[in-house]
Short mmCIF file of C-alpha atoms in Angstrom, two decimals:
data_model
loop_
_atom_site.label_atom_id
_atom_site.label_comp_id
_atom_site.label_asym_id
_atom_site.label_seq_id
_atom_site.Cartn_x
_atom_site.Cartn_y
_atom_site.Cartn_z
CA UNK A 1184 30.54 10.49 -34.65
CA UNK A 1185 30.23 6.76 -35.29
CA UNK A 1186 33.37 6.19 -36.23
CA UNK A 1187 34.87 8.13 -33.15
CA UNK A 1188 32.44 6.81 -30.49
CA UNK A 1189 29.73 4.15 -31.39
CA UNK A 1190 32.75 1.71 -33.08
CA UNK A 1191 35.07 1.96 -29.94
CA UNK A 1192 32.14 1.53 -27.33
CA UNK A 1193 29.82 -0.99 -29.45
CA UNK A 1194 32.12 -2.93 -31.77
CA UNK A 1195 32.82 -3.56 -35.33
CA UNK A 1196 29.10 -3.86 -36.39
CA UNK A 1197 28.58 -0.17 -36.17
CA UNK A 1198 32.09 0.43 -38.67
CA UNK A 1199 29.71 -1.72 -41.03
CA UNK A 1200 26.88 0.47 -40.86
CA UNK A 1201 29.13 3.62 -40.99
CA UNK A 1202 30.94 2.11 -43.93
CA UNK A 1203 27.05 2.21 -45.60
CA UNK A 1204 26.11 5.52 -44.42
CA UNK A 1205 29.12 6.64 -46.17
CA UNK A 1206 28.46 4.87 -49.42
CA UNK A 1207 25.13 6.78 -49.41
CA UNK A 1208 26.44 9.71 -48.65
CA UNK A 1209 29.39 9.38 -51.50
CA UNK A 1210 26.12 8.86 -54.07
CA UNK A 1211 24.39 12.35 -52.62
CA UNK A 1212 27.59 13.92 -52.83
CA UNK A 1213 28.50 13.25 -57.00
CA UNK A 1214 25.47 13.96 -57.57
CA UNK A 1215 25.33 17.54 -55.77
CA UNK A 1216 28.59 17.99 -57.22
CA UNK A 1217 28.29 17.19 -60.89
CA UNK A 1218 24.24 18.62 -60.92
CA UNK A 1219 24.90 21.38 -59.35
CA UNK A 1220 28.56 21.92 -61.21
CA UNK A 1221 26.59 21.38 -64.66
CA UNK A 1222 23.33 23.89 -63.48
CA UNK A 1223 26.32 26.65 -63.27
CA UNK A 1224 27.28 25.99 -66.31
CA UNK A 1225 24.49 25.92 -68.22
CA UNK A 1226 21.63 27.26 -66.81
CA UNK A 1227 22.87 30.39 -65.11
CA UNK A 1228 24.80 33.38 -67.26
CA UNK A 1229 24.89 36.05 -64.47
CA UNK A 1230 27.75 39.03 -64.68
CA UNK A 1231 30.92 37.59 -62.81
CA UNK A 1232 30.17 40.51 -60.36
CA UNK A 1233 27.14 38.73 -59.05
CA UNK A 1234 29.27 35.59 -58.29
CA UNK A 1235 29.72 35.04 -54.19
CA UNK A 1236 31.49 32.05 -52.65
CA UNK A 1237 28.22 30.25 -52.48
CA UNK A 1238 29.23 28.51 -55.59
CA UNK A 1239 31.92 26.66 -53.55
CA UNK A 1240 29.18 24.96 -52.03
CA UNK A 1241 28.17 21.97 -54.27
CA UNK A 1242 32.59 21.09 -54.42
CA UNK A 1243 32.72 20.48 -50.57
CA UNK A 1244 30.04 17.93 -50.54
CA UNK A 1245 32.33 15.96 -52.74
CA UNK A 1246 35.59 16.73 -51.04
CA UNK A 1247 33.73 16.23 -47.43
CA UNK A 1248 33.27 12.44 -48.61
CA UNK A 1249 37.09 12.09 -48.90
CA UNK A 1250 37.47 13.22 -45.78
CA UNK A 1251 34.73 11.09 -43.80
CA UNK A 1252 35.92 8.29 -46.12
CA UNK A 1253 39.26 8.15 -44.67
CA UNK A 1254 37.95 8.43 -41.20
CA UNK A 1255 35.45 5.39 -42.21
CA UNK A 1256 37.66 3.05 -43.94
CA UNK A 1257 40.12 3.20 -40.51
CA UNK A 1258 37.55 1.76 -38.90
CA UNK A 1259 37.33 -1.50 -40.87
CA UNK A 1260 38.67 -5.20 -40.49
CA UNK A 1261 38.88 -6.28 -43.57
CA UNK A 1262 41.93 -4.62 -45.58
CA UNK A 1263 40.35 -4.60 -48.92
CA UNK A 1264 37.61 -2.95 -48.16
CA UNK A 1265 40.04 -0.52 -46.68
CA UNK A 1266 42.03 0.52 -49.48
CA UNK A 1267 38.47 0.16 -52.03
CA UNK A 1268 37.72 3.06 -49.70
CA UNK A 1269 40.87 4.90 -49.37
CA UNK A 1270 41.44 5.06 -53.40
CA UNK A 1271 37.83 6.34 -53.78
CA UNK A 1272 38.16 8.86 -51.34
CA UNK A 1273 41.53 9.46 -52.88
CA UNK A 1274 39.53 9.98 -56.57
CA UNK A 1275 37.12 12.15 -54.52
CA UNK A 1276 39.59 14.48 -53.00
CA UNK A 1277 40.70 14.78 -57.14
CA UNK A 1278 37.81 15.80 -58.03
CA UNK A 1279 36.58 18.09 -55.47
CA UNK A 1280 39.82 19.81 -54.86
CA UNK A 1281 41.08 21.46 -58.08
CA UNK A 1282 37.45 22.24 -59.03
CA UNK A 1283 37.25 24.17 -55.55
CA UNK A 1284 40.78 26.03 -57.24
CA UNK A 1285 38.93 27.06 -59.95
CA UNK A 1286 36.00 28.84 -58.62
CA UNK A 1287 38.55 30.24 -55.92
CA UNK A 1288 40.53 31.86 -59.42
CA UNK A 1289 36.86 33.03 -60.58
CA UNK A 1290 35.92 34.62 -56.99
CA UNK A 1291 39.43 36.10 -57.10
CA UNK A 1292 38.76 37.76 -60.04
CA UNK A 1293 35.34 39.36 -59.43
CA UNK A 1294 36.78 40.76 -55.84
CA UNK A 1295 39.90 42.61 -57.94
CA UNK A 1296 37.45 43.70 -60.47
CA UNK A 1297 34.16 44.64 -59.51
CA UNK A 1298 32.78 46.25 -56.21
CA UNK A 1299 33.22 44.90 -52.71
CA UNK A 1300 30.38 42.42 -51.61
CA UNK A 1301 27.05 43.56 -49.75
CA UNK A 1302 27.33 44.00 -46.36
CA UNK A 1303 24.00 41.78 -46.14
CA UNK A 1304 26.66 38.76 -47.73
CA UNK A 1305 30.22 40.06 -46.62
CA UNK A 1306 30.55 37.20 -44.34
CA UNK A 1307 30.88 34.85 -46.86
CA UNK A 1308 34.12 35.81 -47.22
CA UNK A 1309 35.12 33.25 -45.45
CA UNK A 1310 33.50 30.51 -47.50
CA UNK A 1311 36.91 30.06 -49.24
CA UNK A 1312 38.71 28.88 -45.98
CA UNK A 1313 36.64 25.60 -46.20
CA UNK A 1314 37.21 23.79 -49.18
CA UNK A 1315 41.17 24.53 -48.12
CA UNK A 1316 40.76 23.45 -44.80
CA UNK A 1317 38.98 20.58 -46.07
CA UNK A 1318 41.21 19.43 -48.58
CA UNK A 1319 44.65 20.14 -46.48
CA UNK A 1320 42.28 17.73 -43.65
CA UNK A 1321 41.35 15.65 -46.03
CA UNK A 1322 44.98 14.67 -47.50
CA UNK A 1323 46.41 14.32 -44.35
CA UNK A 1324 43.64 11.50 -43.30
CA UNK A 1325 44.19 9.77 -46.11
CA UNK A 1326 47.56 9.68 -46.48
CA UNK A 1327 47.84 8.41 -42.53
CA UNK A 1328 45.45 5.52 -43.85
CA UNK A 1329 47.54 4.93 -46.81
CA UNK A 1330 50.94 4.72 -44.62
CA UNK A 1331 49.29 1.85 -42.73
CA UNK A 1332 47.07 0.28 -45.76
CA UNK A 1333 49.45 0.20 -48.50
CA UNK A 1334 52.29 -2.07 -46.89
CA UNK A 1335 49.57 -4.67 -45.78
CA UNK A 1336 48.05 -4.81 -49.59
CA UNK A 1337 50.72 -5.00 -51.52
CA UNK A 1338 49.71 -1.62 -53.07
CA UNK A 1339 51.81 -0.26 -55.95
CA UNK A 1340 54.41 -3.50 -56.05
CA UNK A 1341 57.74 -3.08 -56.07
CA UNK A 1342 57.44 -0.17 -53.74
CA UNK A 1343 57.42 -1.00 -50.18
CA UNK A 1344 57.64 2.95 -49.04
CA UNK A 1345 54.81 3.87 -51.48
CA UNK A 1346 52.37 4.28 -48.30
CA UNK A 1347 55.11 6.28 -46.46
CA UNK A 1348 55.52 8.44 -49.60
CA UNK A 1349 51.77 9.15 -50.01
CA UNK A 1350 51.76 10.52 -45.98
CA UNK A 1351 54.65 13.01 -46.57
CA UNK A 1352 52.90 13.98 -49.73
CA UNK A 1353 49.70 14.63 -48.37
CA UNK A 1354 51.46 16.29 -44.88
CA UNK A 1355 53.34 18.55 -47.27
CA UNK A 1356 50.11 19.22 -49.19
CA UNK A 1357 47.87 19.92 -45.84
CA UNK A 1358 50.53 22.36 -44.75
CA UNK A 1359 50.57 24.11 -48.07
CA UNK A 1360 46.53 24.50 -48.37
CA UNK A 1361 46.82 25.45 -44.72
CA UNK A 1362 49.19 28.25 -45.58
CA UNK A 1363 46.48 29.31 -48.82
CA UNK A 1364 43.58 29.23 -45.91
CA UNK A 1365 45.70 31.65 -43.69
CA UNK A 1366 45.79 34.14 -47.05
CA UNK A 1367 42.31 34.01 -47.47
CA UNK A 1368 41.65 34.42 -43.63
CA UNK A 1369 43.61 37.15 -43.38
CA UNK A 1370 41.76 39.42 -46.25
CA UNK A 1371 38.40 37.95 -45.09
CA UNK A 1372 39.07 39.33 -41.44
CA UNK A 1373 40.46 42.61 -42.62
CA UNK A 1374 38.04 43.53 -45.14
CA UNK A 1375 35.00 42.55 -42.82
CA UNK A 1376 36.71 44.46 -39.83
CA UNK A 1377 37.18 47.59 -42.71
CA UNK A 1378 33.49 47.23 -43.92
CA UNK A 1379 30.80 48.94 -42.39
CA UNK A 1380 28.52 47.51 -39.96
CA UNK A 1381 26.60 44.41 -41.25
CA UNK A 1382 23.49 43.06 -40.35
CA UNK A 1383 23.10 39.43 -38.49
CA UNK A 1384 21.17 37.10 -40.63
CA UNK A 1385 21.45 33.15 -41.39
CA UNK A 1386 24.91 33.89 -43.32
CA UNK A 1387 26.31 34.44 -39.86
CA UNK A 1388 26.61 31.05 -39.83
CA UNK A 1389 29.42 30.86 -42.27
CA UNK A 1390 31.59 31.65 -39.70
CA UNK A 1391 31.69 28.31 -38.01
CA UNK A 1392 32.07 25.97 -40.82
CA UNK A 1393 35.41 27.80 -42.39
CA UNK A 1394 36.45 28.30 -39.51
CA UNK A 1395 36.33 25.01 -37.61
CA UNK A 1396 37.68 22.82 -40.58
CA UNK A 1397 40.22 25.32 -40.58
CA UNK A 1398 40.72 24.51 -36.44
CA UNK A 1399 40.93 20.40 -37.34
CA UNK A 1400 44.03 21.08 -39.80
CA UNK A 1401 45.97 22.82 -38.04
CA UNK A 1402 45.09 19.94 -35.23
CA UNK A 1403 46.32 17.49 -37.11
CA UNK A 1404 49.30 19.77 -38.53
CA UNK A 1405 50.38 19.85 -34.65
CA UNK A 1406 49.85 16.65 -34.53
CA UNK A 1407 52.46 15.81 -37.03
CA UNK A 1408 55.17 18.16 -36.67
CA UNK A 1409 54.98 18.76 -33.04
CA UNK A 1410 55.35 22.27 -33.18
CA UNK A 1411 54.16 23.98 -29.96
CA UNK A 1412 53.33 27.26 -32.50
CA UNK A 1413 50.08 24.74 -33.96
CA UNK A 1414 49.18 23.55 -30.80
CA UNK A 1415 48.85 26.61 -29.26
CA UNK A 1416 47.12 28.34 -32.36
CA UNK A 1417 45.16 25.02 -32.23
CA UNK A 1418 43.68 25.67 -29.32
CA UNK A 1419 43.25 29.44 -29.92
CA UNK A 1420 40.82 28.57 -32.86
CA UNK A 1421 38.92 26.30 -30.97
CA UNK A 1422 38.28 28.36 -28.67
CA UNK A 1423 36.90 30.82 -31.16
CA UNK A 1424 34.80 28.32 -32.52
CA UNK A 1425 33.06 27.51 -29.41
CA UNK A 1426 32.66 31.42 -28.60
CA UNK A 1427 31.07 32.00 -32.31
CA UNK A 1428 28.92 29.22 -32.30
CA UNK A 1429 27.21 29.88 -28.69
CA UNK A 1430 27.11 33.78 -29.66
CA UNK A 1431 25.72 32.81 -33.14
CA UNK A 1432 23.13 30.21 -31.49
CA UNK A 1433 21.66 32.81 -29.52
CA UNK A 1434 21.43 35.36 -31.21
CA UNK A 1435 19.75 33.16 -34.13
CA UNK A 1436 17.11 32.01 -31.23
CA UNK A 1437 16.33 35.45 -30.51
CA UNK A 1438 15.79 36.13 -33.62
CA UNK A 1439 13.94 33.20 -34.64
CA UNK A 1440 11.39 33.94 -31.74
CA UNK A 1441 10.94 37.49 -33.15
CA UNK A 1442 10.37 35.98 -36.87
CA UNK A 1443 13.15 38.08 -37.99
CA UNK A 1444 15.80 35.31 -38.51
CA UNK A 1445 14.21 33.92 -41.61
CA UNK A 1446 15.71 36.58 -44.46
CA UNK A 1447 18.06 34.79 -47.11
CA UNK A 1448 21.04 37.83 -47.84
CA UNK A 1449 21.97 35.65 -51.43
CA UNK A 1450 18.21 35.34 -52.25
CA UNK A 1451 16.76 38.79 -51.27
CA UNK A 1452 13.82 37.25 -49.83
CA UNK A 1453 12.72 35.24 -46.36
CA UNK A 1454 11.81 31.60 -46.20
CA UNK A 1455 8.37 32.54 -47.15
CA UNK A 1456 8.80 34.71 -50.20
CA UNK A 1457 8.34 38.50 -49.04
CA UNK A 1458 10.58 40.59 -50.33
CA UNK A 1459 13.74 42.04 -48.74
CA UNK A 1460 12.24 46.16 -47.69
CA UNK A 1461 13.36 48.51 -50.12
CA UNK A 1462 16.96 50.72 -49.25
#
């Protein structure tokens, strides 16, 4: 949002303090990201069948400070700093993004071989479509950034198209992980829609995450290729977005007011420690 609107209305002073928010926000996210990524791996020995998307969670924080890094580093004067940023982000987007394929390959797994989610935590189904969308947004960014960065550097010498061949690579890239996302859409919708009635609690708001990073790449798909298919499917999803998100906020303020809104599905418990009522 600072990037987008304080930089264009208020000058270059607020791409400087964006350009620190971000460097603070890069240090948050390794650390959720490797912590978190280690705790898993150590600390917890559940069955696979008790695994849930949720363990996506700690690789998007990594993979969302790619993204927001390319969107930062546009912003800036000075050139260096611009491609210091870019090839971070670019090491970010490594990290985050075939770590996200391997828990997807593990959550695979547990849904061919072991009983169908809760109804209480079916709608984390969709968790998947994020770190997709996220890295197919991601890749694009960057590799717009890199188009215009690279030639001005003197990045990778003796290469003058390198910039132009990271763009097609990461517009080839987006539309593959946008083609993945559709997969994973597709069973999430079916086997909710299949599923019996399920409760509304805070994992309703999984929806709008998954779903609107899933909206901004196939934006900037359309963007790209020009094809009147995205931009109409663009503005299909956005429209959903909007729709969920006001039907979600309400009911979650109804709720709250009743005191009922508070039960965690993944935990079994509300925010202040009762237990879930027995079946």
């Amino acid at each position: 949002m600072i990037v987008l609107v304080c930089v264009p209305a208020w000058g270059h002073g607020w791409a400087v303090f964006a350009w620190t928010l971000w460097w603070m926000d890069s240090l948050l996210a390794m650390a959720c990201c490797f912590h978190l990524t280690w705790v898993m791996m150590t600390h917890r020995r559940p069955e696979l069948a008790e695994m849930t998307a949720l363990y996506l969670i700690p690789i998007v924080a990594i993979v969302i400070a790619a993204t927001s890094g390319g969107l930062v580093a546009s912003s800036l004067t000075n050139e260096d700093h611009k491609l210091w940023t870019l090839v971070i982000s670019y090491i970010f987007w490594g990290i985050g993004t075939p770590l996200s394929w391997i828990i997807l390959t593990m959550y695979f797994m547990r849904m061919t071989m072991y009983k169908p989610l809760e109804r209480e935590v079916i709608v984390s189904l969709l968790l998947p479509i994020g770190p997709l969308g996220l890295s197919g947004f991601s890749i694009i960014v960057l590799g717009k950034l890199a188009r215009h960065v690279f030639p001005l550097t003197g990045t990778v010498p003796g290469m003058a198209q390198a910039g132009a061949m990271f763009y097609l690579v990461g517009l080839m890239l987006g539309l593959v992980l946008w083609s993945f996302a559709v997969q994973w859409f597709v069973i999430a919708v079916v086997m909710m829609a299949t599923a019996s009635s399920f409760p509304f609690n805070m994992g309703w708001w999984g929806f709008i995450f998954p779903v609107g990073i899933f909206t901004l790449l196939t934006i900037s798909i359309s963007e790209e290729f020009d094809f009147r298919f995205f931009k109409i499917l663009s503005c299909v999803l956005a429209g959903v977005c909007v729709l969920a998100w006001v039907g979600i906020a309400v009911r979650t303020i109804k709720r709250v007011i009743s005191g009922k809104m508070f039960f965690a599905p993944c935990l079994g418990t509300d925010l202040f420690g009762k237990k879930a009522p027995a079946k």
